[in-house]
Tab-separated table of C-alpha atoms and ligand atoms in Angstrom:
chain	number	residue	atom	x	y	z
A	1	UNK	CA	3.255	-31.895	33.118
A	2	UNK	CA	5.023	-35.158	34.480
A	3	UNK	CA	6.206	-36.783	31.414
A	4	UNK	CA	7.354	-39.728	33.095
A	5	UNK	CA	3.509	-40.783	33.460
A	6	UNK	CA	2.783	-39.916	30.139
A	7	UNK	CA	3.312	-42.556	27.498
A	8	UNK	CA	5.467	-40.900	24.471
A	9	UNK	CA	3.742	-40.343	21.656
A	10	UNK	CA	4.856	-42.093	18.539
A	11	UNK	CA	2.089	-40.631	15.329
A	12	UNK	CA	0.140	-38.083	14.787
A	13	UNK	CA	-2.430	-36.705	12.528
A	14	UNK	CA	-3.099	-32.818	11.955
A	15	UNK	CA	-5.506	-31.257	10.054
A	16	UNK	CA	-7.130	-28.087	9.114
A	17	UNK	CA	-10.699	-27.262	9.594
A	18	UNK	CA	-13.364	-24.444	9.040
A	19	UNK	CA	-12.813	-21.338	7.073
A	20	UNK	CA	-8.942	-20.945	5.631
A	21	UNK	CA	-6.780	-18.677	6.530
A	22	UNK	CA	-3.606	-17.560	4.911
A	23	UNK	CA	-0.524	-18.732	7.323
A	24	UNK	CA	-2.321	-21.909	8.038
A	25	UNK	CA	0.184	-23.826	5.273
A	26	UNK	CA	3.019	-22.252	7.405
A	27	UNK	CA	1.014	-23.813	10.122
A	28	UNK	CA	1.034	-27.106	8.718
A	29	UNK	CA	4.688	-27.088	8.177
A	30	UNK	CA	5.616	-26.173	11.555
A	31	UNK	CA	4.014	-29.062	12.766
A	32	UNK	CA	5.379	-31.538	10.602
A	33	UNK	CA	8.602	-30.611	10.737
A	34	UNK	CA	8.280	-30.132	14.484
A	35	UNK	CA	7.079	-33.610	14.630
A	36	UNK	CA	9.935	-35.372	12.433
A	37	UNK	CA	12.739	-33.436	14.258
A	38	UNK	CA	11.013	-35.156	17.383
A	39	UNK	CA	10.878	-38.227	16.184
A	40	UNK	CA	7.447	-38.209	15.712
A	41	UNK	CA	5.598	-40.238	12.104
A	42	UNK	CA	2.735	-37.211	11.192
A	43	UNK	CA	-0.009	-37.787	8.752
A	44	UNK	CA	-2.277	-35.420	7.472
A	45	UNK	CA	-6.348	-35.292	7.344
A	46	UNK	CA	-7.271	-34.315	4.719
A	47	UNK	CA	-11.143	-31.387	4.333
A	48	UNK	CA	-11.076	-31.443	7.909
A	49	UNK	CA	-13.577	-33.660	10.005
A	50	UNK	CA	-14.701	-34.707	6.749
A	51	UNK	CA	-11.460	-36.181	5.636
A	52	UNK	CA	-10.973	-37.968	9.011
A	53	UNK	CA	-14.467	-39.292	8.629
A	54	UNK	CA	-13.896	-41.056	5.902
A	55	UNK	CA	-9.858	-41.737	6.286
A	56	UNK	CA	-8.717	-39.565	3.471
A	57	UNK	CA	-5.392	-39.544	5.883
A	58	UNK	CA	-2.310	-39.231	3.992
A	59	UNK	CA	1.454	-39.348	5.521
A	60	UNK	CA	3.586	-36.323	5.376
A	61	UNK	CA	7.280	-36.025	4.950
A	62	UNK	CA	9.306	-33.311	5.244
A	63	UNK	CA	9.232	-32.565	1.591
A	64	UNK	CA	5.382	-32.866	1.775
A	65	UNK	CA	5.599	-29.396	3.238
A	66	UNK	CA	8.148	-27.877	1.084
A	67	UNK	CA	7.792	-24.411	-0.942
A	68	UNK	CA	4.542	-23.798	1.075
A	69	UNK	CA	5.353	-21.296	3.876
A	70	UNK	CA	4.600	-18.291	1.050
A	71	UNK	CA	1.099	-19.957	0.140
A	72	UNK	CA	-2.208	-19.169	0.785
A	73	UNK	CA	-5.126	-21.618	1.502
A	74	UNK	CA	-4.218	-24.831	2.816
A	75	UNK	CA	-2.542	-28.045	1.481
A	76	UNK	CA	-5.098	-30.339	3.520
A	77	UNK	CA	-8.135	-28.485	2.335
A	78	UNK	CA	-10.557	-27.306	4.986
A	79	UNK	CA	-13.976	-28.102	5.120
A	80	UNK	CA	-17.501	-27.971	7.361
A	81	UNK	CA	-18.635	-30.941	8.379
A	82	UNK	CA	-22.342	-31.552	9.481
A	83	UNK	CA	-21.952	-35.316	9.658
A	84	UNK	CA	-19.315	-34.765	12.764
A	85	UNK	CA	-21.594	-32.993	14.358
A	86	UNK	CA	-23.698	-36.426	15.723
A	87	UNK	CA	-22.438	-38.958	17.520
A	88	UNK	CA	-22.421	-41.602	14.634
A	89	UNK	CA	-19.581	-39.276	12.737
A	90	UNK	CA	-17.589	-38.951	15.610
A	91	UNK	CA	-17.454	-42.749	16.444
A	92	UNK	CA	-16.474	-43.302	12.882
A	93	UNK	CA	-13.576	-40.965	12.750
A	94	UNK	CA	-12.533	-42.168	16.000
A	95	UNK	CA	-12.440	-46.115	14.188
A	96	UNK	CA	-10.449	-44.136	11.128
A	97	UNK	CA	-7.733	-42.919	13.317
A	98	UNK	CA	-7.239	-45.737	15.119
A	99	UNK	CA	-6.993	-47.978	11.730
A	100	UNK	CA	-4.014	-45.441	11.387
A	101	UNK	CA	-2.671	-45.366	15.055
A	102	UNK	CA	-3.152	-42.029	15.412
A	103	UNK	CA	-2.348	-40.804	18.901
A	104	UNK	CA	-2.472	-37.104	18.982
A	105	UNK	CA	-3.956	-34.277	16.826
A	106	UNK	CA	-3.385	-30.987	15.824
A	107	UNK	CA	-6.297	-28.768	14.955
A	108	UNK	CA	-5.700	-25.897	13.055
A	109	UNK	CA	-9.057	-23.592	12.936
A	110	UNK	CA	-11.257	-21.303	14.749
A	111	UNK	CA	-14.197	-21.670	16.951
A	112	UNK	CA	-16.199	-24.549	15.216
A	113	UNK	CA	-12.938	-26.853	15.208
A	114	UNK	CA	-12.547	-26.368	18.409
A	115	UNK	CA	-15.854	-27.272	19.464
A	116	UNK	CA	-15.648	-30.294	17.386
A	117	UNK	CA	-12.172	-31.040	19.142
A	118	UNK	CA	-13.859	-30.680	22.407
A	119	UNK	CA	-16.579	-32.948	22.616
A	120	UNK	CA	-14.767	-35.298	20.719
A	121	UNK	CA	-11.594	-35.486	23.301
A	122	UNK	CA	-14.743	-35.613	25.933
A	123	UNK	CA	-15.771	-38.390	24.329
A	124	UNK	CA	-12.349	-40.532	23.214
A	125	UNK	CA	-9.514	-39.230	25.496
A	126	UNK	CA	-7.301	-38.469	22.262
A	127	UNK	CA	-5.193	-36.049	23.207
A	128	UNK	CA	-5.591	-32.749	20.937
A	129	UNK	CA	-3.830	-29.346	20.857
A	130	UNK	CA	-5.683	-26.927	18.752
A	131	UNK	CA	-3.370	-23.692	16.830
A	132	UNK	CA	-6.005	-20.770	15.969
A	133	UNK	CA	-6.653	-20.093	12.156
A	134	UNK	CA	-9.173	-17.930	11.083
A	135	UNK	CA	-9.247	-14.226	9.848
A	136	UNK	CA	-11.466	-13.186	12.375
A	137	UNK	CA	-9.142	-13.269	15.203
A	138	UNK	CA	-12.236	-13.986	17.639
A	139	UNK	CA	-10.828	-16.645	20.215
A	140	UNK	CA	-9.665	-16.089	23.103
A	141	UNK	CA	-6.509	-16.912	24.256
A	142	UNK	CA	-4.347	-15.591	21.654
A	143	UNK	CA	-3.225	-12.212	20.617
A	144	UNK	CA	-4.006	-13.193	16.961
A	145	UNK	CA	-5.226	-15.807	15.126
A	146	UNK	CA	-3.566	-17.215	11.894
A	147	UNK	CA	-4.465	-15.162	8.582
A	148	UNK	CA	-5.875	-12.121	10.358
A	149	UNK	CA	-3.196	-9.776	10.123
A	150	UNK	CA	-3.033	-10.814	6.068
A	151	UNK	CA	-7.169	-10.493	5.775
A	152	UNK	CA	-6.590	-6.738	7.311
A	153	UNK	CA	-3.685	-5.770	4.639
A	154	UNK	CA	-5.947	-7.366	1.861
A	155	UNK	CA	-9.291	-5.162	3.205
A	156	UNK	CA	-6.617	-2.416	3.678
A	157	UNK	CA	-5.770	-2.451	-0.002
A	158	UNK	CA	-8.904	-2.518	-1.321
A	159	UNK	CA	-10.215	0.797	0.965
A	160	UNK	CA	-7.163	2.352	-0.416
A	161	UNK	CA	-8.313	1.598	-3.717
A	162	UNK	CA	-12.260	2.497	-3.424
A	163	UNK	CA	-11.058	6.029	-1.387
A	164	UNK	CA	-9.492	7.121	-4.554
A	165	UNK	CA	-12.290	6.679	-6.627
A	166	UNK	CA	-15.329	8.309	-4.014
A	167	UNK	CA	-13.118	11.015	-3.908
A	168	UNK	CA	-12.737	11.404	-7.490
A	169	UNK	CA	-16.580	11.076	-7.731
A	170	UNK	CA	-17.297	12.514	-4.470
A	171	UNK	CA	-18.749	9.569	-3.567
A	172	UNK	CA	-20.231	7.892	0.060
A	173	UNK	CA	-19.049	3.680	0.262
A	174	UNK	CA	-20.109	1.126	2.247
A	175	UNK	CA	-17.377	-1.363	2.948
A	176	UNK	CA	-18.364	-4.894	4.012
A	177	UNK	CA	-15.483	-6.367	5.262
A	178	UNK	CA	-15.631	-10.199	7.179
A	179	UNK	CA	-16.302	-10.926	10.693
A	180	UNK	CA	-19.264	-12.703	11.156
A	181	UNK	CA	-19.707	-12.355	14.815
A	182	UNK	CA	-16.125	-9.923	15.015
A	183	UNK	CA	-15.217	-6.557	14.557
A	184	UNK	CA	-11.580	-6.879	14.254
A	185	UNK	CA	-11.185	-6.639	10.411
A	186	UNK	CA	-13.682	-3.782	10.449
A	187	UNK	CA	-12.183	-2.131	13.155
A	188	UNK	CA	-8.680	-2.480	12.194
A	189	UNK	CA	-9.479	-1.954	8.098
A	190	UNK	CA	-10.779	1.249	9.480
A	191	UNK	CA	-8.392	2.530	11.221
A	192	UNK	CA	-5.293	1.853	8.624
A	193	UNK	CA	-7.529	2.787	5.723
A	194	UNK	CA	-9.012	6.662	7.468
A	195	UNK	CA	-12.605	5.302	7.757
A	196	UNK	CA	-14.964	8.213	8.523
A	197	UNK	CA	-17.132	5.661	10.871
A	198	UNK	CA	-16.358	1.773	11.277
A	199	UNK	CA	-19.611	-0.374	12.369
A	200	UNK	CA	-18.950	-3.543	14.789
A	201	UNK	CA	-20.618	-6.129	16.057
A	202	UNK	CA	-19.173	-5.868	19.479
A	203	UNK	CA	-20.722	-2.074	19.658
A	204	UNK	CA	-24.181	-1.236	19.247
A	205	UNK	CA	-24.342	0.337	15.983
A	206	UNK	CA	-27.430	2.931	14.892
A	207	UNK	CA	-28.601	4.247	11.482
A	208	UNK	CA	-29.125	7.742	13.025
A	209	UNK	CA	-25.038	7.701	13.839
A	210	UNK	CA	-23.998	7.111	10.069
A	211	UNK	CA	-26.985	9.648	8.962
A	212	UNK	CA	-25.051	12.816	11.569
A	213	UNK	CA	-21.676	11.653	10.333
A	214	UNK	CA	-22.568	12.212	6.774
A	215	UNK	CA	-24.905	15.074	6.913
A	216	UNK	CA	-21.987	16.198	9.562
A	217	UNK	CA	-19.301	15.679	6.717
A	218	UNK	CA	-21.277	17.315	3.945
A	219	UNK	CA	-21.642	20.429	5.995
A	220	UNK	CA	-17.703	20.914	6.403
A	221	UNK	CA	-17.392	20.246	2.835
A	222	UNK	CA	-15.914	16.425	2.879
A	223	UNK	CA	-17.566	15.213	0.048
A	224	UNK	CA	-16.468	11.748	0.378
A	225	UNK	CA	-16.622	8.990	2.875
A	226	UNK	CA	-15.952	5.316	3.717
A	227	UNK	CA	-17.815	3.664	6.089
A	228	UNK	CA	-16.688	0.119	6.755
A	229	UNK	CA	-19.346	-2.560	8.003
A	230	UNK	CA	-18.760	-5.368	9.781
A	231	UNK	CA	-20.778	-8.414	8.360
A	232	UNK	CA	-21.857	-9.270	11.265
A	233	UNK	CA	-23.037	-5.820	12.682
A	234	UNK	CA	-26.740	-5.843	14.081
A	235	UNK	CA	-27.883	-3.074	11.418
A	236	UNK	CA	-27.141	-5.918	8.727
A	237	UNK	CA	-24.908	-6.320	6.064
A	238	UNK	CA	-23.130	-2.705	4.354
A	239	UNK	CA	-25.850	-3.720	1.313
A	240	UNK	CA	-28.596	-2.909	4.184
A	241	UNK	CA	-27.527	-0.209	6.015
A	242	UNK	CA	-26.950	1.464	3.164
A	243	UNK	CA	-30.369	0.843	2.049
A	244	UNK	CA	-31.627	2.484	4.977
A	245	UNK	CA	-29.273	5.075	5.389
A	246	UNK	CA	-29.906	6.379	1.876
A	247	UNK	CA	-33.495	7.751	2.379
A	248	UNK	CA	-32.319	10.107	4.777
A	249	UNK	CA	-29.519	11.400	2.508
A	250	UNK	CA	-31.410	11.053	-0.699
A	251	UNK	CA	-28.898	13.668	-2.275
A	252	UNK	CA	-26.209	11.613	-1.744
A	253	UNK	CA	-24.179	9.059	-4.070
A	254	UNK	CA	-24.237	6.090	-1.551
A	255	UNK	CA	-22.045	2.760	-3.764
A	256	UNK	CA	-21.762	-0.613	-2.032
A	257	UNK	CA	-18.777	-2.293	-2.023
A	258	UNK	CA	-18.517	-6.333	-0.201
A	259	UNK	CA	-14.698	-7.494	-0.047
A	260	UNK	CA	-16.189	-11.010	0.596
A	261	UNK	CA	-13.926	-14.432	0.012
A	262	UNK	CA	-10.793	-12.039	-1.288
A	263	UNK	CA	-10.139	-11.581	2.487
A	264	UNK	CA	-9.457	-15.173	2.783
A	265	UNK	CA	-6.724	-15.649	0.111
A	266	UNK	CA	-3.455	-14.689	-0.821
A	267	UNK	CA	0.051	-15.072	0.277
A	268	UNK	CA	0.026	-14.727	3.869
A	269	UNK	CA	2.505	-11.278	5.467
A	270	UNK	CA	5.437	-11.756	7.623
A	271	UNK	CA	2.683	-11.588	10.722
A	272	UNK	CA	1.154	-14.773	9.527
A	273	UNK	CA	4.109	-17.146	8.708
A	274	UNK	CA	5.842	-16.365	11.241
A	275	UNK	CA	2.689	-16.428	13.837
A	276	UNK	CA	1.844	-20.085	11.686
A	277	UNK	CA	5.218	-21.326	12.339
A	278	UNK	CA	5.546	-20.932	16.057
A	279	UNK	CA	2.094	-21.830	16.665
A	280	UNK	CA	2.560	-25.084	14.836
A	281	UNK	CA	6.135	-25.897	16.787
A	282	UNK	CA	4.103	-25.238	19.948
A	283	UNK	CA	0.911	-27.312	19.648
A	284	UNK	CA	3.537	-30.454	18.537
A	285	UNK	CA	5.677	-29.116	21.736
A	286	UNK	CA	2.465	-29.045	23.650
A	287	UNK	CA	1.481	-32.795	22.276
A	288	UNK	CA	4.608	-34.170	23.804
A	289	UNK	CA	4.774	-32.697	26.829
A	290	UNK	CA	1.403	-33.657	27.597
A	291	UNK	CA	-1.038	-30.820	26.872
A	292	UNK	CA	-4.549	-32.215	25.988
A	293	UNK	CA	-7.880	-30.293	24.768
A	294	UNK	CA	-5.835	-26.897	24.741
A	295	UNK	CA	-5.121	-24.124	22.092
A	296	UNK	CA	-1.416	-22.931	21.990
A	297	UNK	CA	-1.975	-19.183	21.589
A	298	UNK	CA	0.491	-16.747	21.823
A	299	UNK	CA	-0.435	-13.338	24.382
A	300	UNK	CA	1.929	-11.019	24.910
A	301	UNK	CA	4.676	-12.512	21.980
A	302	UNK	CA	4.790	-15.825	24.984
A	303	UNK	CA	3.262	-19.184	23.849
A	304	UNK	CA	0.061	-19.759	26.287
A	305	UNK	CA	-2.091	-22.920	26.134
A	306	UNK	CA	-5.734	-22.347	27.162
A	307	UNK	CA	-8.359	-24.738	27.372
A	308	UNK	CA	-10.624	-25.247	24.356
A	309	UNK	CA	-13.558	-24.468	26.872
A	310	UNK	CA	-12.040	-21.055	27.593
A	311	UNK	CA	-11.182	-19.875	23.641
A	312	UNK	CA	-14.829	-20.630	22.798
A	313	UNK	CA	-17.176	-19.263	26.023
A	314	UNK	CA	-14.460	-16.321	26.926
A	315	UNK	CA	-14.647	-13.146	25.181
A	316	UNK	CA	-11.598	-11.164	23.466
A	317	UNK	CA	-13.533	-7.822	23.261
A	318	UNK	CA	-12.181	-5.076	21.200
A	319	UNK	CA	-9.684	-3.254	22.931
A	320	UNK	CA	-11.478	0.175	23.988
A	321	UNK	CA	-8.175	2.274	22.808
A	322	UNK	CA	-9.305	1.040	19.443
A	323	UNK	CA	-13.060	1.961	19.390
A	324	UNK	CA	-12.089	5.523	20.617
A	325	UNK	CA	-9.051	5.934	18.334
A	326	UNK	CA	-11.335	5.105	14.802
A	327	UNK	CA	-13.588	7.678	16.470
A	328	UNK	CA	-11.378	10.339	17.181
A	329	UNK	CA	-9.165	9.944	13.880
A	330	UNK	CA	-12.526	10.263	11.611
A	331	UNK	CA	-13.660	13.672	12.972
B	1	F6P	O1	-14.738	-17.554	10.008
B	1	F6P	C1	-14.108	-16.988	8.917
B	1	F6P	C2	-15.106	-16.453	7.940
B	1	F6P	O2	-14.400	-15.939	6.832
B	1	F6P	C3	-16.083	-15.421	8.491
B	1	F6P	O3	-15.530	-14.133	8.561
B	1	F6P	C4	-17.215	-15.538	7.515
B	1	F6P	O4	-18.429	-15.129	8.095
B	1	F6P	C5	-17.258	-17.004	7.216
B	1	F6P	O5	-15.944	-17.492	7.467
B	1	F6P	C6	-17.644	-17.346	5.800
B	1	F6P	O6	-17.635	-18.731	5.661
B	1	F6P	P1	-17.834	-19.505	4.297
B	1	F6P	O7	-16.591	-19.333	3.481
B	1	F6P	O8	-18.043	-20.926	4.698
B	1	F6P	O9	-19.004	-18.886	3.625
C-alpha cells in the first residue's frame, strides 16, 4: 500500500448492520478510539443502511463509547434494509455521507453487509473495510466472527440445563440452536454440551440416522438424549425432525426445545471483546493505510484482510476433526 498516493483520510463513519452480535459494541469502540488516537473525526450510522439512508449519522467521541466493551447488542442499532438493496437507496446514502464528508467506512456485520458494502464501493469508490459480526461465524476469511464464541457459551448453558432435566425424566430433546445456513453453533454446542448426534447444514443429515441412534441408545440402556439441530439443516427445523422422527419411536418422550434470539444477547466472553477490539483497531488501521472493499479477519491469531468478494463466494467448511470428534464422543 503506497501511502504517499493515497490522500489521508480525515472522517469517517462506521456502522453496524444485519443480525447483532455480542462483541460488536467492543467493536465499535475499537474503532473510534482507533480513529481519534489517529487523528481521525468518526461518526456513527445509526440501524445500519437504514440509518445512512436517511442520515441518522451522529458524531462519536471518545466518551460516546465508554462503559460499553461488557455490553451486548449494539449502541448504533442494526437493522435490514430492503430499500438499499436498489439503486435509488444506494444513491441516496451515498448524497447522506457526502452532506457529512464521510470518507471511509467501517462495516461491522456478516454476509448481507458485506454484500451491501460491495456493490456499493463498486458503485461510489468509498473506500470500506468491513470487521465480521455475526454468531454464525460463516465468512470466510476469519477464524471467528464477532459474538460467536458468546452465542456457543449461551447454547452451551442452556444444553446443560435441558440434559439435567431429560435425564431426570428420561427424556429425548431436540435442540434448535442458530445457524441459518451454518453448522458452527450446532456443531460446537454439541460437542461442549455431550450431544448424542448434532445435525448440520454443511452435512447431509437423514431421519433414519437419528431413528438408529436412539433405538441404538435405548438398547444399551441410555434413556436420555440431546440431539442438537441446526436451523438451517435440510431435514428442517428441530420442531420437524422431531415430528418425523417420533413415529418411528412412538414409545419415546421426544420434547422440543428452540434457543432462538437468546443466542444473540448477553454480555459478550473474553473471546468476543477481545476479538471486537482488535478487529475494530485493524479495519481503522486498514482505512489508513489504504485497504478498500476488504474484511480485516483474523486466521491463525494474525490480522488478514480479504476481499469482500472472497468472505461471501468462499466457503469456511466445518473442520472435518470436528464432524468426526461429535461422532466419536456420542457413541
Ligand atoms: O445471521 C445471524 C442470525 O442470528 C442467524 O443465525 C439467524 O438465522 C438470523 O440471524 C435471524 O435473523 P432475525 O433476527 O432477523 O430473525
Amino acid at each position: 500500500m503506497n501511502s504517499t498516493t493515497e490522500p489521508r483520510l480525515k472522517r469517517i463513519a462506521v456502522f453496524t448492520s444485519g443480525g447483532d452480535a455480542p462483541g460488536m459494541n467492543a467493536c465499535i469502540r475499537a474503532v473510534v478510539r482507533t480513529a481519534l488516537y489517529n487523528g481521525l473525526e468518526v461518526y456513527g450510522i445509526r440501524r445500519g443502511y437504514t440509518g445512512m439512508i436517511r442520515g441518522d449519522i451522529v458524531k462519536l467521541e471518545s466518551q460516546s463509547v465508554s462503559n460499553i466493551v461488557q455490553r451486548g447488542g449494539t449502541i448504533l442499532k442494526s437493522a435490514r434494509s430492503d430499500e438499499f438493496r436498489t439503486a435509488e437507496g444506494r444513491k441516496k446514502a451515498y448524497e447522506q455521507l457526502q452532506t457529512f464528508g464521510i470518507e471511509g467506512l467501517v462495516a461491522i456485520g456478516g454476509n448481507g453487509t458485506f454484500t451491501g458494502a460491495e456493490i456499493f464501493y463498486n458503485e461510489y469508490g468509498l473506500p470500506t473495510v468491513g470487521a465480521p459480526g455475526t454468531i454464525d461465524n460463516d465468512l470466510y476469511g476469519t477464524d471467528y466472527t464477532i459474538g460467536f464464541d458468546t452465542a456457543v457459551n449461551t447454547a452451551l448453558e442452556a444444553v446443560d440445563k435441558i440434559r439435567d432435566t431429560a435425564d431426570s425424566h428420561d427424556r429425548i430433546f431436540f435442540i434448535e440452536v442458530m445457524g441459518r445456513d451454518s453448522g458452527y453453533i450446532a456443531i460446537q454446542s454439541g460437542i461442549g454440551g455431550g450431544a448424542e448426534l448434532v445435525m448440520v447444514p454443511e452435512v447431509a443429515s437423514s431421519i433414519e440416522e437419528v431413528i438408529e441412534t436412539l433405538k441404538g441408545n435405548f438398547s444399551r440402556s441410555k434413556t436420555s438424549s440431546i440431539i442438537i439441530v441446526a436451523e438451517g439443516d435440510e431435514e428442517g427445523g428441530a420442531q420437524e425432525v422431531a415430528h418425523k422422527v417420533k413415529e418411528y419411536v412412538p414409545y419415546a418422550d421426544i420434547k422440543v426445545t428452540n434457543l432462538g434470539h437468546i443466542q444473540r444477547g448477553g454480555s459478550p466472553t473474553a473471546s468476543d471483546r477481545i476479538l471486537g477490539s482488535r478487529l475494530g483497531n485493524a479495519a481503522v488501521e486498514g482505512l489508513l493505510a489504504g485497504r478498500k472493499n476488504v474484511m480485516a479477519g483474523l486466521i491463525n491469531n494474525e490480522v488478514v484482510y480479504t476481499p469482500f468478494r472472497d468472505t461471501l463466494i468462499k466457503q469456511k467448511p466445518i473442520h472435518p476433526d470436528l464432524l468426526r470428534l461429535a461422532e466419536i464422543l456420542s457413541t
